[in-house]
mmCIF file of C-alpha atoms in Angstrom:
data_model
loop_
_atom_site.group_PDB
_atom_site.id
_atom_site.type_symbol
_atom_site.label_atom_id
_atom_site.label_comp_id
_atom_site.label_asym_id
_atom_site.label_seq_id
_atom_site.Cartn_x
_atom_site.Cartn_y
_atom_site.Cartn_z
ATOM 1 C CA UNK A 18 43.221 42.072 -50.347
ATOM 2 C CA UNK A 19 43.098 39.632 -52.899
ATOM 3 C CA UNK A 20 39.610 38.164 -53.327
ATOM 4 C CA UNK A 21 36.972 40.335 -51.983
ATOM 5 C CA UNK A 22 34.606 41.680 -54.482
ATOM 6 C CA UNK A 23 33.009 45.171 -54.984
ATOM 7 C CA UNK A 24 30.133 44.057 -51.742
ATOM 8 C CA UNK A 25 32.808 42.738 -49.866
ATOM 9 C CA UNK A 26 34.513 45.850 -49.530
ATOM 10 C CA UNK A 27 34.424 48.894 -47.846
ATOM 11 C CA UNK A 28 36.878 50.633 -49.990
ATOM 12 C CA UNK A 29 37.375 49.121 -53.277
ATOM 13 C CA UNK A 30 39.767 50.851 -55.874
ATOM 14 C CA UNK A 31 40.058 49.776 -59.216
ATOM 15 C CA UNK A 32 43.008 50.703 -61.941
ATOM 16 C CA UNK A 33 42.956 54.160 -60.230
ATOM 17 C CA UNK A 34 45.345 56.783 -62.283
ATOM 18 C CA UNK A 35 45.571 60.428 -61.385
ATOM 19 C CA UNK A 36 47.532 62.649 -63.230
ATOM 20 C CA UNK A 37 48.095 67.075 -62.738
ATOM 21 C CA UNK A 38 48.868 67.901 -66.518
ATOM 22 C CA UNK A 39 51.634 65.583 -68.025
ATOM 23 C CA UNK A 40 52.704 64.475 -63.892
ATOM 24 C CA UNK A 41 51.167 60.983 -63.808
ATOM 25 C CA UNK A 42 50.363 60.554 -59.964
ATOM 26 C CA UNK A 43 48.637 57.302 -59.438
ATOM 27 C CA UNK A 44 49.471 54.624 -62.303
ATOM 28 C CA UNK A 45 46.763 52.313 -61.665
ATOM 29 C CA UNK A 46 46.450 51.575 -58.440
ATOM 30 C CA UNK A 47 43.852 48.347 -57.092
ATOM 31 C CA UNK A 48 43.357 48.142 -53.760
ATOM 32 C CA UNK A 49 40.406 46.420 -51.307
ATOM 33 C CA UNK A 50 39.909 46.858 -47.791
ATOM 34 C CA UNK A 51 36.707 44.939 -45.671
ATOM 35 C CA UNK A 52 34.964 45.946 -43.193
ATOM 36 C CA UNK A 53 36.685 45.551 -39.842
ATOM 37 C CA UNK A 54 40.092 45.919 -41.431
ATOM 38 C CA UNK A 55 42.882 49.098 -40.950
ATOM 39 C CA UNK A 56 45.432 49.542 -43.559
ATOM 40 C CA UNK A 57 48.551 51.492 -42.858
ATOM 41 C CA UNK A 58 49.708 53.508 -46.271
ATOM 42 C CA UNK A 59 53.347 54.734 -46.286
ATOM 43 C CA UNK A 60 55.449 55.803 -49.413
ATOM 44 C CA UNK A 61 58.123 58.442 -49.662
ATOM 45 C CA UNK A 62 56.766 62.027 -50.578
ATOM 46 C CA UNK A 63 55.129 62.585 -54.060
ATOM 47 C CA UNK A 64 54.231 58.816 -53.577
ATOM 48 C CA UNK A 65 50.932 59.571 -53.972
ATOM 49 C CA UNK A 66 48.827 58.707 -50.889
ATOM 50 C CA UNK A 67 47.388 61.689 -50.111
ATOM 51 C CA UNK A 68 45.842 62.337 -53.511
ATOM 52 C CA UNK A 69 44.564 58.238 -52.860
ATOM 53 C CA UNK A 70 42.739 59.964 -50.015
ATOM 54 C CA UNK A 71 41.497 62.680 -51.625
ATOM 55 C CA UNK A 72 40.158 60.474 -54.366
ATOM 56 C CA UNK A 73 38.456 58.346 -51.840
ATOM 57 C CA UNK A 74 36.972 61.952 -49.851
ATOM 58 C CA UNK A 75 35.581 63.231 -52.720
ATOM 59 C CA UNK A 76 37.934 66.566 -52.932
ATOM 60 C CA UNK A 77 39.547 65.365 -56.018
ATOM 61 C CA UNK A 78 38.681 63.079 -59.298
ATOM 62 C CA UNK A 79 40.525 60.491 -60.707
ATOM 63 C CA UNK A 80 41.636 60.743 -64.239
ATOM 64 C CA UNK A 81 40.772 57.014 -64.901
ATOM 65 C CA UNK A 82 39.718 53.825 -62.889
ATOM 66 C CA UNK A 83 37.353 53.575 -59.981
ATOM 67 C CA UNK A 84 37.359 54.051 -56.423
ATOM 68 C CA UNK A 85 34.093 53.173 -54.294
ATOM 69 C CA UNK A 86 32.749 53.233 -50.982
ATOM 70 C CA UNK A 87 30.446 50.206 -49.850
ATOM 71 C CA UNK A 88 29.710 50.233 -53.224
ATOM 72 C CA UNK A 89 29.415 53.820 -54.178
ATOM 73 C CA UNK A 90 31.369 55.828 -57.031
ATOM 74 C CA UNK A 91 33.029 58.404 -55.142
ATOM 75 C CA UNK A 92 33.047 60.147 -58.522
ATOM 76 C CA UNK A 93 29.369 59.549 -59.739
ATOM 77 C CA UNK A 94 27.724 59.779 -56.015
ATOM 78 C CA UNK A 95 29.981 61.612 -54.230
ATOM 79 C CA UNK A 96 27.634 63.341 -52.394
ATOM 80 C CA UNK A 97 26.770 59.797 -50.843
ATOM 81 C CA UNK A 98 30.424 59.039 -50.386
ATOM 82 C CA UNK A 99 30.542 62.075 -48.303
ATOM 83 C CA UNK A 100 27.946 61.017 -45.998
ATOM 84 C CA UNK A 101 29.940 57.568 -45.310
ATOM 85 C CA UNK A 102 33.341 59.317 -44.946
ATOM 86 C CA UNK A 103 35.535 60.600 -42.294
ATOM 87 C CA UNK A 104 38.073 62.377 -43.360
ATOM 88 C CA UNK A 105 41.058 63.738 -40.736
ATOM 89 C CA UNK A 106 43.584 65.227 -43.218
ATOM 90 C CA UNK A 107 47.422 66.500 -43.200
ATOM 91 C CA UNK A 108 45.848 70.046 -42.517
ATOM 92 C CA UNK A 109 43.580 70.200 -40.219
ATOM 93 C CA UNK A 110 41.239 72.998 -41.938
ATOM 94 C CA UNK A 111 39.522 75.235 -39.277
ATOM 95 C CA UNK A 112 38.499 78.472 -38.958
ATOM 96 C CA UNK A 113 40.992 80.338 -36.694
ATOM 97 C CA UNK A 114 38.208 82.967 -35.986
ATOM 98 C CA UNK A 115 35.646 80.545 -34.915
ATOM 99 C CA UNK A 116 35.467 79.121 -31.865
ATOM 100 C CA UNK A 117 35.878 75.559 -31.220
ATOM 101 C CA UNK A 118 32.119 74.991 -30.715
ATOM 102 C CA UNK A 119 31.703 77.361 -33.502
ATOM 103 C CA UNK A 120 34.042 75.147 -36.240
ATOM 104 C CA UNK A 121 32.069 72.008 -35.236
ATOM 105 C CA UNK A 122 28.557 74.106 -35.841
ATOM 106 C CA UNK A 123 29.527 75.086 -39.076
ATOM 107 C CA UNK A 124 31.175 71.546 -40.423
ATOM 108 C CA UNK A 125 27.612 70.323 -39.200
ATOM 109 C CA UNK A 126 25.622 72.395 -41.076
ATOM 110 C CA UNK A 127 28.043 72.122 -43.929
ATOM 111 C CA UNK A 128 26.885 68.648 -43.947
ATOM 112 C CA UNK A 129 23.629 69.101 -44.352
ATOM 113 C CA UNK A 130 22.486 68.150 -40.963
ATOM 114 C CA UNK A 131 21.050 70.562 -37.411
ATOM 115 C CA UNK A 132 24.112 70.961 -34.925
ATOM 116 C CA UNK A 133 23.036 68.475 -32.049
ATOM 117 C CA UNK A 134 24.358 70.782 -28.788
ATOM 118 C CA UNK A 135 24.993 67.593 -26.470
ATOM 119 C CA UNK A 136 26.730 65.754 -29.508
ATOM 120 C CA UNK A 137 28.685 68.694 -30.137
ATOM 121 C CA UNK A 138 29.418 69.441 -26.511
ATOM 122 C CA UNK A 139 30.309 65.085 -26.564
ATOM 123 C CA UNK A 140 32.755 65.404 -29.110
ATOM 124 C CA UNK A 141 34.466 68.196 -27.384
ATOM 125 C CA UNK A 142 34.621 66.381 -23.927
ATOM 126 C CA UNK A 143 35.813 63.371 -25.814
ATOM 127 C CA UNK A 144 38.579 64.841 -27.187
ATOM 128 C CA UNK A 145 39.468 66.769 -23.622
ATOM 129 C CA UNK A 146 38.739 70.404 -25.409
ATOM 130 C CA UNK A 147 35.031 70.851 -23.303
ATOM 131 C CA UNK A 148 36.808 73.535 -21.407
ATOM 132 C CA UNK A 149 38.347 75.095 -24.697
ATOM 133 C CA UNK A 150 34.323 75.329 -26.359
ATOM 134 C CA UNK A 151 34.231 78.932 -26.799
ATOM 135 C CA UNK A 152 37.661 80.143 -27.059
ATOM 136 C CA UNK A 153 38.469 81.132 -30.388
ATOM 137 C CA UNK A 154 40.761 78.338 -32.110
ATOM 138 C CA UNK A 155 43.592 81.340 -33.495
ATOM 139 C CA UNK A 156 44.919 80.480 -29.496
ATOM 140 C CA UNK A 157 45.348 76.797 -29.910
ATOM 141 C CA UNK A 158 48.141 74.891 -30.332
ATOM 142 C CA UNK A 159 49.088 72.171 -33.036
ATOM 143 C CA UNK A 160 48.280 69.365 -30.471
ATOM 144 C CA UNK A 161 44.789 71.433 -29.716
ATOM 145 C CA UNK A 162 43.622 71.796 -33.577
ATOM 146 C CA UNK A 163 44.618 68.059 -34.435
ATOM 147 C CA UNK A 164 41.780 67.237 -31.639
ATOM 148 C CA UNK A 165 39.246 69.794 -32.664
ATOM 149 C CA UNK A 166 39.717 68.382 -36.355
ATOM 150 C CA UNK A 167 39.237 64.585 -34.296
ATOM 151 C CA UNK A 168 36.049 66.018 -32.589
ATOM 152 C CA UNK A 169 34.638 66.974 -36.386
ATOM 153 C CA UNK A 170 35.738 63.148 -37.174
ATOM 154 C CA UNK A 171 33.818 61.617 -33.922
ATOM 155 C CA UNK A 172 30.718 64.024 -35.401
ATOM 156 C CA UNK A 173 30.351 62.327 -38.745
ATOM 157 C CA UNK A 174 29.536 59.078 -37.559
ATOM 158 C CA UNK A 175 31.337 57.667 -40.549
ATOM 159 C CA UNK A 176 31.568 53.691 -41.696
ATOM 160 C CA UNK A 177 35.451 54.473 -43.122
ATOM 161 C CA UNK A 178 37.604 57.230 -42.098
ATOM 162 C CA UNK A 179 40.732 58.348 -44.478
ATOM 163 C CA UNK A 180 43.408 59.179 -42.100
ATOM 164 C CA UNK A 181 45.985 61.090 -42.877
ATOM 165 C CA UNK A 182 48.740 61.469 -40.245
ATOM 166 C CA UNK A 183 46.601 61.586 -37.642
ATOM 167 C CA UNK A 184 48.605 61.313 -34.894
ATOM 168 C CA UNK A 185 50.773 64.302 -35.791
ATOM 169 C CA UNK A 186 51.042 66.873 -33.105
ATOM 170 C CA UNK A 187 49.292 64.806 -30.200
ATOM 171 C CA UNK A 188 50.845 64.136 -26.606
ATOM 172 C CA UNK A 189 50.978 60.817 -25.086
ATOM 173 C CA UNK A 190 47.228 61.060 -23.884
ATOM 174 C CA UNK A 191 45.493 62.048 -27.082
ATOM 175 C CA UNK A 192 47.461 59.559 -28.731
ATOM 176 C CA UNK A 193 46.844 56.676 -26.201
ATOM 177 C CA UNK A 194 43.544 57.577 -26.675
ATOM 178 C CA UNK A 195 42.748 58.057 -30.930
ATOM 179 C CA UNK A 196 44.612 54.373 -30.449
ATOM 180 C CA UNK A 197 42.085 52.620 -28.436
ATOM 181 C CA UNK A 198 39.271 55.084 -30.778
ATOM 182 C CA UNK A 199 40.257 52.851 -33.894
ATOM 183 C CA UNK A 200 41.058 49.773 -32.621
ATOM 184 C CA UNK A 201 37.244 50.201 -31.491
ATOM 185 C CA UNK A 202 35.907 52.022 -34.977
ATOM 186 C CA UNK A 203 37.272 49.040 -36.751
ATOM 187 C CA UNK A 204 36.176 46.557 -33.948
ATOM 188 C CA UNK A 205 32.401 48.074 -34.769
ATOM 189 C CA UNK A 206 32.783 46.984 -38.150
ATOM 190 C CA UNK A 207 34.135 50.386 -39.986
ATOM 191 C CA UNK A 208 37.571 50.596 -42.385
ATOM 192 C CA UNK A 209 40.169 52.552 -41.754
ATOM 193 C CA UNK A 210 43.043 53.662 -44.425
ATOM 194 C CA UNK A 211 45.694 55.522 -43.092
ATOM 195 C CA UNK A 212 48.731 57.469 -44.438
ATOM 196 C CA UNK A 213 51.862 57.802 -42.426
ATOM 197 C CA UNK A 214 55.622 58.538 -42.471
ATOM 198 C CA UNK A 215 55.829 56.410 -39.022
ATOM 199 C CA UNK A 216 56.930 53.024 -38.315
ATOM 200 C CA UNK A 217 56.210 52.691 -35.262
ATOM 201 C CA UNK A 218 53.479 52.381 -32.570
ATOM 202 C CA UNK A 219 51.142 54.332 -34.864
ATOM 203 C CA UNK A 220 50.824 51.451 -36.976
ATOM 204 C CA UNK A 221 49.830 49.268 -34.172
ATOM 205 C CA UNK A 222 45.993 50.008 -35.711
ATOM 206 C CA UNK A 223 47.336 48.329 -38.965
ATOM 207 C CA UNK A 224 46.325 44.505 -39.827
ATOM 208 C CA UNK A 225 47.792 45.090 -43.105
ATOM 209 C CA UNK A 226 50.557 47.689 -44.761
ATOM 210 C CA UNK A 227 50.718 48.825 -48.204
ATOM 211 C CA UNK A 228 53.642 50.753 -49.583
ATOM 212 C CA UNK A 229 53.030 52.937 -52.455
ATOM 213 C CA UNK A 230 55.826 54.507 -54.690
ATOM 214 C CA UNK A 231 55.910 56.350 -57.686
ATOM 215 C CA UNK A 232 52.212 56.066 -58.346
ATOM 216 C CA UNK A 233 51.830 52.296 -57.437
ATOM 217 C CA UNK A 234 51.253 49.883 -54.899
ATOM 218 C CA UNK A 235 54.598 47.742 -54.523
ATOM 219 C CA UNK A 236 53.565 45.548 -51.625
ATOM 220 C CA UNK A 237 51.066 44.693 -49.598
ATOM 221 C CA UNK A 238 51.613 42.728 -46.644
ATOM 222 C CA UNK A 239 50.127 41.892 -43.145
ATOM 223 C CA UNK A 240 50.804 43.448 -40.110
ATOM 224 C CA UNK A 241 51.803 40.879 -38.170
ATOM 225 C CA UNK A 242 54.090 41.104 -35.577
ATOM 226 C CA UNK A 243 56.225 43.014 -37.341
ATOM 227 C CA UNK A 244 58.289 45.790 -35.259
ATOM 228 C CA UNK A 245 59.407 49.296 -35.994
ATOM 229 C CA UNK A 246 62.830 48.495 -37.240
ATOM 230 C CA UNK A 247 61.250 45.453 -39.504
ATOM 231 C CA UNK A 248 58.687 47.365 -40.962
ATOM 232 C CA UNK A 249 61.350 50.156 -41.661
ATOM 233 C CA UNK A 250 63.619 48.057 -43.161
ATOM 234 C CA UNK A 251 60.438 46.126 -45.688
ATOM 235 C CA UNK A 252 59.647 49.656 -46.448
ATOM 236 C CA UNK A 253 63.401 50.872 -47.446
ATOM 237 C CA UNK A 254 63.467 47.171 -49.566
ATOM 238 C CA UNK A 255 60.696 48.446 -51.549
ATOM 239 C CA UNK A 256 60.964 52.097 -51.691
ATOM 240 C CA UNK A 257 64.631 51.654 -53.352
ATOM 241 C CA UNK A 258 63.392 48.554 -55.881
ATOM 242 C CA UNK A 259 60.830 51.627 -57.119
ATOM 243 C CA UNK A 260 63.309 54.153 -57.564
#
């Protein structure tokens, strides 16, 4: 959003380029987002939003520009990024001979901190796996995982979560319910910026959408009351001026 400076925002990227060899994938992107405030990200494939997100997790570096987190390089104090971060990406990245309690152990300790059984044992029943705690996660299902990576998310008490299709693979009642989770993470003051190929009722979360193609940001509008068929419609506008 226009306007807000560096301690205004939660996520602040600045003439952020990426590119793998000679393939330029981020040409300078710029991009705020406040506290309080979900962003929807869509762009075709190879538009570059998950490597936005990775950029913004810490996983990968940018080849020029900045990206920050309330205030903090994510390239130059990364490991401080990390500890304001939630991250649910396109994979969901568990071990399949672990068990379920056994994943969220390890991503704990990973982070540095002493596996709290009763928050462990919360973020299970939250997520409606409580009953699935010691069975090893090789049995799961897609739906199952997506949740178990959730649970890891509810763990990290993070002030911005990077969301990448995170309703992929959830029934009706997980969905209903990672809905009313964001509406309340951003309610409490967090930032949310999340990538999806949907138009519709996953974006509900959105106040604002930006559409990124070939490397850069080509709109950036509110939410609004903007429906499914409207949104797609903004989206094919500006996906086909890019091309």
């Amino acid at each position: 959003m226009a306007g807000l400076t560096t301690s205004d925002a939660l996520i602040q990227v600045t003439g952020l380029r990426k590119a793998f060899g000679t393939t330029l994938v981020l040409d300078g992107v710029d991009l705020s987002i406040r506290a309080g405030e979900a962003v929807g990200l869509l762009g075709p494939n190879g538009a570059g939003k998950t490597t936005l997100l990775k950029i913004l997790a810490t996983v990968a570096r940018p080849t020029r520009g900045a990206a920050r987190i309330a205030g903090h390089d994510c390239a130059r104090e990364a490991e401080r990024v990390r500890g304001l971060v939630g991250l649910v990406a396109h994979g969901t990245h568990l071990y399949d001979d672990l068990t379920a309690l056994e994943n969220l152990k390890f991503w704990r300790r990973f982070a540095g901190e002493r596996p709290d059984p009763e928050a462990l044992q919360g973020a299970l029943a939250q997520v409606e796996l409580d009953d699935c705690a010691d069975v090893r996660v090789r049995t799961f299902s897609a739906g199952m995982k997506r949740r178990l990576s959730l649970a890891r998310m509810l763990l990290a008490r993070p002030r911005v979560l990077l969301l990448d299709e995170p309703f992929s693979s959830l029934d009706q009642g997980a969905r209903k319910w990672l809905e009313q989770y964001l509406h309340a993470f951003t309610a409490g003051g967090g930032a949310i910026l999340m990538a999806t190929h949907a138009f519709g009722r996953e974006l509900d979360v959105a106040e604002r959408l930006v559409i990124l193609a070939n490397g850069r940001i080509i709109a950036d509008t509110p939410r609004g009351t903007l429906g499914a068929e409207e949104i797609h419609r903004l989206y094919a506008l500006h996906t086909e001026d890019a091309s």
